[in-house]
Short mmCIF file of C-alpha atoms in Angstrom, two decimals:
data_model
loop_
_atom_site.label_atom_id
_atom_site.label_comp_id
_atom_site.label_asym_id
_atom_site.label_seq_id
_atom_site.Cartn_x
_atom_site.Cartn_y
_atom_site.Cartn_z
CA UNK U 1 35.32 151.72 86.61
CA UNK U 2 34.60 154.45 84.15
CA UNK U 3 38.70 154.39 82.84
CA UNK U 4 39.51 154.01 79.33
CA UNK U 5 43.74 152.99 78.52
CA UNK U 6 44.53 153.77 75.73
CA UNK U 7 47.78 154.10 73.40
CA UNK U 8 50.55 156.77 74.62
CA UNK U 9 52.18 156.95 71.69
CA UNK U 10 49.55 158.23 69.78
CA UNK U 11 46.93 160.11 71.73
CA UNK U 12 48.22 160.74 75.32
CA UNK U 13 49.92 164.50 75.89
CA UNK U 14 53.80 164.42 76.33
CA UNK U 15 54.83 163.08 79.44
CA UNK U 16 54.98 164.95 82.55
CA UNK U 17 55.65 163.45 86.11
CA UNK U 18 52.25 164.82 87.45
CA UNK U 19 49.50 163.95 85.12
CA UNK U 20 47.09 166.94 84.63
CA UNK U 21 43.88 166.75 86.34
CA UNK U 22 40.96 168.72 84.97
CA UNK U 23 37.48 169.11 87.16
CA UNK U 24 34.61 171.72 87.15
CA UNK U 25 31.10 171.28 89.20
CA UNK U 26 28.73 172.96 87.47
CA UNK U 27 25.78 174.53 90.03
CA UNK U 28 23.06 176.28 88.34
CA UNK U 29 21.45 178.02 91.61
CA UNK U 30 25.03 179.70 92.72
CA UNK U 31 27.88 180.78 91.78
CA UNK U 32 30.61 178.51 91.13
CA UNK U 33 32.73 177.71 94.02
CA UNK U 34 36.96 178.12 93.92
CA UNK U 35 38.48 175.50 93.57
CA UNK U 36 42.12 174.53 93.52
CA UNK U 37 42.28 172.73 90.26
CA UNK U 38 41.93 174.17 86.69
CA UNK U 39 38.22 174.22 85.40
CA UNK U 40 37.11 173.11 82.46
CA UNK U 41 35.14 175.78 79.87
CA UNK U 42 31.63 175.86 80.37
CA UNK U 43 31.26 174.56 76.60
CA UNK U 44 33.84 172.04 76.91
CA UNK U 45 32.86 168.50 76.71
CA UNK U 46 35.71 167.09 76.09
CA UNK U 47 39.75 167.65 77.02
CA UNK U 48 41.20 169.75 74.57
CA UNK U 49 44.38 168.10 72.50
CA UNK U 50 47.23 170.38 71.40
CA UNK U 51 48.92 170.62 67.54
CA UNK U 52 51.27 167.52 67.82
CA UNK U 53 48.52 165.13 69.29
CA UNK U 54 46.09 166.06 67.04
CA UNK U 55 48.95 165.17 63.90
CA UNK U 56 49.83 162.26 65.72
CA UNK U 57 46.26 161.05 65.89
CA UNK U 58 45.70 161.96 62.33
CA UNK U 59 48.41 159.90 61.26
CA UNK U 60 47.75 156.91 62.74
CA UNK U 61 43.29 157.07 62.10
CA UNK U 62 43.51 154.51 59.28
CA UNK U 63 45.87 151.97 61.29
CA UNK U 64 43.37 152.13 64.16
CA UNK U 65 40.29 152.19 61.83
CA UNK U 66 41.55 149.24 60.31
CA UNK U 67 42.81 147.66 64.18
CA UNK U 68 39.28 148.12 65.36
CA UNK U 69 37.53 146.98 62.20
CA UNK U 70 40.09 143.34 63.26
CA UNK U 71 39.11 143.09 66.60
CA UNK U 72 36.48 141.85 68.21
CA UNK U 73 36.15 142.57 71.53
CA UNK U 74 32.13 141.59 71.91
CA UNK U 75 33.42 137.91 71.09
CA UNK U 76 35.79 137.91 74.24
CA UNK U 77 33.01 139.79 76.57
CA UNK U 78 31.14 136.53 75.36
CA UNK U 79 33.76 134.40 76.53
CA UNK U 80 34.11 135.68 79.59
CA UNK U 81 30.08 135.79 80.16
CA UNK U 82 30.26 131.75 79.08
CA UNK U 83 32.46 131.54 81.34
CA UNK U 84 30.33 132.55 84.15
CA UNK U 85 27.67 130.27 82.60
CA UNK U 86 26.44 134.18 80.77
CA UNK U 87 26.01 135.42 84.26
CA UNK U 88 27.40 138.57 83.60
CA UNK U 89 27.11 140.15 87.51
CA UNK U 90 28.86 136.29 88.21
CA UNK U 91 31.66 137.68 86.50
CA UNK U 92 32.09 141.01 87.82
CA UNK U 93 32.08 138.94 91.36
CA UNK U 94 34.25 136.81 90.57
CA UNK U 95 36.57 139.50 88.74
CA UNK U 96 36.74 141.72 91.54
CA UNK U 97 37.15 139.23 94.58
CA UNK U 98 39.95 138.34 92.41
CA UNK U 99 42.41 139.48 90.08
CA UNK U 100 40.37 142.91 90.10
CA UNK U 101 40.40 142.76 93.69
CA UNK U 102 44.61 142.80 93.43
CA UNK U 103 44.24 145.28 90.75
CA UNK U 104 41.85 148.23 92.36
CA UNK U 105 43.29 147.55 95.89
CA UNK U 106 47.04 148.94 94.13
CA UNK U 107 45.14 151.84 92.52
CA UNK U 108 43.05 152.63 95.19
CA UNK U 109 45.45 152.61 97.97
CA UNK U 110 48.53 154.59 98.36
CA UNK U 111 51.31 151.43 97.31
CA UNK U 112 54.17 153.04 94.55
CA UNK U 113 53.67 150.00 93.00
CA UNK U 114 51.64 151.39 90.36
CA UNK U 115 52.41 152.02 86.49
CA UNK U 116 51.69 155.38 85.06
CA UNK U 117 48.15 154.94 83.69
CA UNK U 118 47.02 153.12 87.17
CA UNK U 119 48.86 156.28 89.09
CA UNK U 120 46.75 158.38 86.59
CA UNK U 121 43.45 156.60 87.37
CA UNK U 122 44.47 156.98 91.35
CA UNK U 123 44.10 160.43 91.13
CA UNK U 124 41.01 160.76 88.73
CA UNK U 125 38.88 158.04 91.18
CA UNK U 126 40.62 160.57 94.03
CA UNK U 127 39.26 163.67 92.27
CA UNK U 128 35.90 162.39 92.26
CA UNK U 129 35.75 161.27 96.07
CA UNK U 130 36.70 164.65 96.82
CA UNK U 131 34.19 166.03 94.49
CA UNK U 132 31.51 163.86 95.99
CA UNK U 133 32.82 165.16 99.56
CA UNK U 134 32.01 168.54 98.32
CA UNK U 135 28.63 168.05 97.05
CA UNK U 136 27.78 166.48 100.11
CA UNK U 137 28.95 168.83 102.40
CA UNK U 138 27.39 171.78 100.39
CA UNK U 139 23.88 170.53 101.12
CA UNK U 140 24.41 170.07 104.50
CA UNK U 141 26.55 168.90 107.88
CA UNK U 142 27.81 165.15 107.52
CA UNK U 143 27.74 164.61 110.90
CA UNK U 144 24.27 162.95 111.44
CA UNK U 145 23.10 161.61 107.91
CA UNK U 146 22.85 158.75 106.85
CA UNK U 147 24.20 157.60 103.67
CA UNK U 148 24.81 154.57 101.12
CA UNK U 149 27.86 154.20 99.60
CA UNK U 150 26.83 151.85 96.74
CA UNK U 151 29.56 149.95 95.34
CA UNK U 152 31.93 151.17 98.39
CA UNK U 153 35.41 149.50 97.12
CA UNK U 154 38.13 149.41 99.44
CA UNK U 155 36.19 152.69 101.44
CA UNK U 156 37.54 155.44 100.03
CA UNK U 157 34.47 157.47 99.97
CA UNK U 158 33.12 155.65 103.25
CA UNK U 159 35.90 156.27 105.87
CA UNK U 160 36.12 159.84 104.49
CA UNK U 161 32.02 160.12 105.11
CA UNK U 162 32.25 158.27 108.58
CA UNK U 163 35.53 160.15 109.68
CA UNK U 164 33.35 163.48 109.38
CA UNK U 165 30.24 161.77 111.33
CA UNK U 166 28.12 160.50 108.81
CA UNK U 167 26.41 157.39 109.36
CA UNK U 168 27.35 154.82 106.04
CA UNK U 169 26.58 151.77 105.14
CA UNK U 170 28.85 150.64 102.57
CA UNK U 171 28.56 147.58 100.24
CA UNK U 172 29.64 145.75 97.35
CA UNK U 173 29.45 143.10 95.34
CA UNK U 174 32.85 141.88 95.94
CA UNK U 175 33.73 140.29 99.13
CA UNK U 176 37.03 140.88 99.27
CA UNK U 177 36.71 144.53 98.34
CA UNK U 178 34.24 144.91 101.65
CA UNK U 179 36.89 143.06 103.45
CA UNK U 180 39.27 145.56 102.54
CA UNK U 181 37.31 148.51 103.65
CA UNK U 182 36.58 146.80 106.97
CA UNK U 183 40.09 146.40 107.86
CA UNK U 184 40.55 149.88 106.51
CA UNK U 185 38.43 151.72 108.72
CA UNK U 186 38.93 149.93 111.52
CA UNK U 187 42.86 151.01 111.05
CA UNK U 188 41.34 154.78 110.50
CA UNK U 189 38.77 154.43 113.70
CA UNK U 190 41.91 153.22 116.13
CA UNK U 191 44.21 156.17 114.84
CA UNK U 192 41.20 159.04 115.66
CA UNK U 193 41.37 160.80 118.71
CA UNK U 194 39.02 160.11 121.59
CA UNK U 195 36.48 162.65 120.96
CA UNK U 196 36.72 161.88 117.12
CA UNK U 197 32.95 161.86 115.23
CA UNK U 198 34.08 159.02 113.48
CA UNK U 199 31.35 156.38 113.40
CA UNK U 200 32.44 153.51 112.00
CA UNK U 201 30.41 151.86 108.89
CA UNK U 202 28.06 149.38 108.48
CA UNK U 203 29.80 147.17 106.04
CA UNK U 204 28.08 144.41 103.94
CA UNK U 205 28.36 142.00 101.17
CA UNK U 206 25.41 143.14 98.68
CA UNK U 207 24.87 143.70 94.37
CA UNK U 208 23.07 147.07 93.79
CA UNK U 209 20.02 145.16 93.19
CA UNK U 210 19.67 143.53 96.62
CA UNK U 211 20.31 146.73 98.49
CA UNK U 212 17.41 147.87 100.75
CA UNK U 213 16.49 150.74 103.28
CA UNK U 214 15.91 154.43 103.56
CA UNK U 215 19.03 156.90 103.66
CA UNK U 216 19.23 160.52 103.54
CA UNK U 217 21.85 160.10 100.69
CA UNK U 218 22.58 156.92 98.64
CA UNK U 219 26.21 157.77 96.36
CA UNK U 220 27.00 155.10 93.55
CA UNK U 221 30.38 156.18 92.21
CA UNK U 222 32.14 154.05 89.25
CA UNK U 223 29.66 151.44 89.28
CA UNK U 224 27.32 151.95 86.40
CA UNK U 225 30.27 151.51 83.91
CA UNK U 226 29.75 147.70 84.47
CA UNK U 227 25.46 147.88 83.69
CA UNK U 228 24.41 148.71 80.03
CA UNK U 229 21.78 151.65 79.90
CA UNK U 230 19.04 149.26 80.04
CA UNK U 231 19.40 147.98 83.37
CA UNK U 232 21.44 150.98 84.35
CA UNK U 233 18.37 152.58 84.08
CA UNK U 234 16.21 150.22 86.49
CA UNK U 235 19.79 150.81 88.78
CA UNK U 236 18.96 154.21 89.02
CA UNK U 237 15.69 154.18 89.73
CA UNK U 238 16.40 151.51 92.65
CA UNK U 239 18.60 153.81 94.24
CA UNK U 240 16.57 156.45 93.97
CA UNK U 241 13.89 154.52 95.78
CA UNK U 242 16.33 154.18 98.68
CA UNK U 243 17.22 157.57 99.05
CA UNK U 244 15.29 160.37 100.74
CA UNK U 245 17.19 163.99 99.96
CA UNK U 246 19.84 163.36 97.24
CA UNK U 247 21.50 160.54 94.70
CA UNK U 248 25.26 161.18 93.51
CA UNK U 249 25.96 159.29 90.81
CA UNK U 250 29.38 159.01 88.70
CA UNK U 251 29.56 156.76 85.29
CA UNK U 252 31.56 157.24 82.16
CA UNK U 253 30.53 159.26 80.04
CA UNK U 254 28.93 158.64 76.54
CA UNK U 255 30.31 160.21 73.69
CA UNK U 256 31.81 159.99 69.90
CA UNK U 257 35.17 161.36 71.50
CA UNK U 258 35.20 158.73 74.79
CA UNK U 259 33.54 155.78 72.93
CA UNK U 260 36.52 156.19 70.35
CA UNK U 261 38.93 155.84 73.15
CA UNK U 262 37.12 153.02 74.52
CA UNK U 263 37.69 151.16 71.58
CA UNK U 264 41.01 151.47 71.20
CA UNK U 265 41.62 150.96 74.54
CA UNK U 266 40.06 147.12 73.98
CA UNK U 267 42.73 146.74 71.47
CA UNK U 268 45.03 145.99 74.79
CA UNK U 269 42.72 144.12 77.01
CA UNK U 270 45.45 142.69 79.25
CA UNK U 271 44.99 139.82 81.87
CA UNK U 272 42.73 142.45 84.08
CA UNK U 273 40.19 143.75 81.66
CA UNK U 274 38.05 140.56 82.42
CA UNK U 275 34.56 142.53 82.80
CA UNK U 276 32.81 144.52 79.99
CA UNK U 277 33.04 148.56 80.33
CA UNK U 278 29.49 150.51 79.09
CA UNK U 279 29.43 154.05 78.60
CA UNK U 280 26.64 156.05 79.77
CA UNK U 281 25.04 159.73 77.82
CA UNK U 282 24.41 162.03 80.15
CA UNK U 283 21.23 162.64 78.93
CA UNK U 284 19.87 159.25 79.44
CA UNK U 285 21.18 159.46 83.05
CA UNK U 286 19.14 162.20 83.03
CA UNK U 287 15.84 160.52 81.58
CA UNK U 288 16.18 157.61 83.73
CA UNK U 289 16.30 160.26 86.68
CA UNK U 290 13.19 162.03 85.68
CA UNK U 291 11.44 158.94 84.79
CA UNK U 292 11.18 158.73 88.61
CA UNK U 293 10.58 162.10 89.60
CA UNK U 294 14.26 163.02 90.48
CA UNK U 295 15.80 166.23 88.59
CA UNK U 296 19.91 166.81 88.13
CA UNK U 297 20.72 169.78 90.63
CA UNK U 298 24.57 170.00 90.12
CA UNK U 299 27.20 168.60 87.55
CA UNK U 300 30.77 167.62 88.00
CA UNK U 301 33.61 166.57 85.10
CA UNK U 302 36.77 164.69 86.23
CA UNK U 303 38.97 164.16 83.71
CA UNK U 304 43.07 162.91 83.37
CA UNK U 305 44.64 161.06 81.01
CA UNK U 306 43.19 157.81 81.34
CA UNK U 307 40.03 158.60 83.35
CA UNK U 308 36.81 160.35 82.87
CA UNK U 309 33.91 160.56 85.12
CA UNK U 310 30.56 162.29 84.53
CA UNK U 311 29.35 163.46 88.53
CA UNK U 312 25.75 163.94 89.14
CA UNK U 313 24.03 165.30 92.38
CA UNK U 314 19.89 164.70 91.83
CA UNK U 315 17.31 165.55 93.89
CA UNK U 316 13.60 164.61 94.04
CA UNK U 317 11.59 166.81 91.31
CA UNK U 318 9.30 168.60 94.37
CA UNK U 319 12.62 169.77 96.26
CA UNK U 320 12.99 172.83 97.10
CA UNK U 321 16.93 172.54 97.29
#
């Protein structure tokens, strides 16, 4: 999950009781669509701290150089990779059809039994599902297409996609998380009205690598984050080669600023940090893309406190879309 904790004391803005939200989509052959939530500066890369944060963090730089320099979080990620006999996808199974599953099913679902930075994540992972919504629905009518939800979760892009008429087949790696999703959208399907589009999913248990078929659309959202750029990049090109009009990809984005955060936020690796977390450049996204003969069409930024999420919509090279 592309979601980086990290200390409130010292970087995080004064508390509020609704964490901000910041999002922009970016789409370079029309004009930028309304939307409800404030919009990041086209120049912006980054969220903006004010005066007190920036003192605060100034402070404090040579306590966390000097915490970072004493930590050694590539030495657990080995641990936990021996532990799954260096299997590393063995480990993200095993993480997320367990204590992960408990975790992601809190902060995916609607349960107040959430802390503030898993509330915060809620609505950043819920800013890019609607984002994604969007995207889709600006190239054309769900009802009809087919589409892959890669790495589905508990279904909170799927049922949205199905509910609308799409036809999805969503996976994942985790067993339990598919599970989930299931019982989900069969609770969804029985509540819809009789003449409701909603076609239920296709669910099945499946890594990225083993996924097969041909889909108008194949969406990968917060999934790359656990696949360093190497084999994210043979990822990419694997769903690519499943999909026929578009790929919508979200991953966590690379940078001095994020990668900073990242580390700190390893300082406090907790009982359900269990997996290792790789940040991804936008650029090389963008290489991998174009490697295969797929181009970037629009951009998205999702950013709260503890969440960030680069969203890319690419289409094959020759389109004319």
């Amino acid at each position: 999950m592309p979601v980086t904790a990290v200390p409130s004391t010292a970087f995080s803005p004064r508390p509020h009781s609704h964490p901000p939200t910041h999002f922009s989509l970016l789409y370079p052959h029309r004009a930028t669509p309304s939307l409800p939530l404030r919009a990041l500066p086209s120049a912006a890369g980054l969220p903006s701290l004010d005066g007190p944060v920036v003192a605060a963090a100034a402070t404090s730089v040579a306590a966390i150089a000097a915490a970072l320099s004493l930590s050694d979080p590539e030495r657990r990620r080995r641990r936990q990779a021996e532990a799954s006999d260096g299997d590393e996808k063995a480990a993200v199974r095993a993480y997320f059809n367990s204590t992960g599953f408990d975790r992601w099913r809190k902060i995916y679902g609607s349960t107040d039994d959430v802390n503030r930075v898993q509330l915060d994540i809620r609505l950043g992972h819920a800013q890019t599902v609607e984002a994604t919504l969007r995207m889709l629905r600006d190239a054309e009518p769900l009802a009809g297409t087919t589409i892959c939800d890669a790495g589905c979760g508990t279904g909170s892009l799927s049922i949205p996609l199905a509910r609308e008429g799409a036809i999805v087949l969503a996976s994942d790696i985790s067993a339990a998380m598919v599970s989930e999703a299931q019982q989900q959208a069969e609770a969804a399907f029985s509540a819809e009205p009789p003449n409701s589009p909603f076609q239920m999913p296709k669910f099945e248990v499946s890594d990225l690598e083993s996924l097969n078929g041909s889909f108008d659309t194949v969406v990968c959202l917060d999934v790359l984050i656990h696949y360093p750029q190497e084999k994210a990049d043979d990822m990419i090109a694997h769903l690519a080669s499943l999909a026929k009009k578009r790929l919508v990809l979200s991953f966590a984005p690379k940078t001095l600023y994020f990668d900073f955060l990242k580390r700190v936020g390893e300082l406090f690796p907790g009982p359900s940090k269990a997996t290792r977390a790789y940040l991804h450049s936008e650029r090389d996204v963008e290489k991998a893309l174009r490697k295969v003969g797929w181009r970037i069409r629009n951009r998205g930024f999702i950013t709260t406190q503890f969440y960030f999420a680069k969203l890319v919509e690419a289409v094959p090279i020759g389109s004319a879309a």
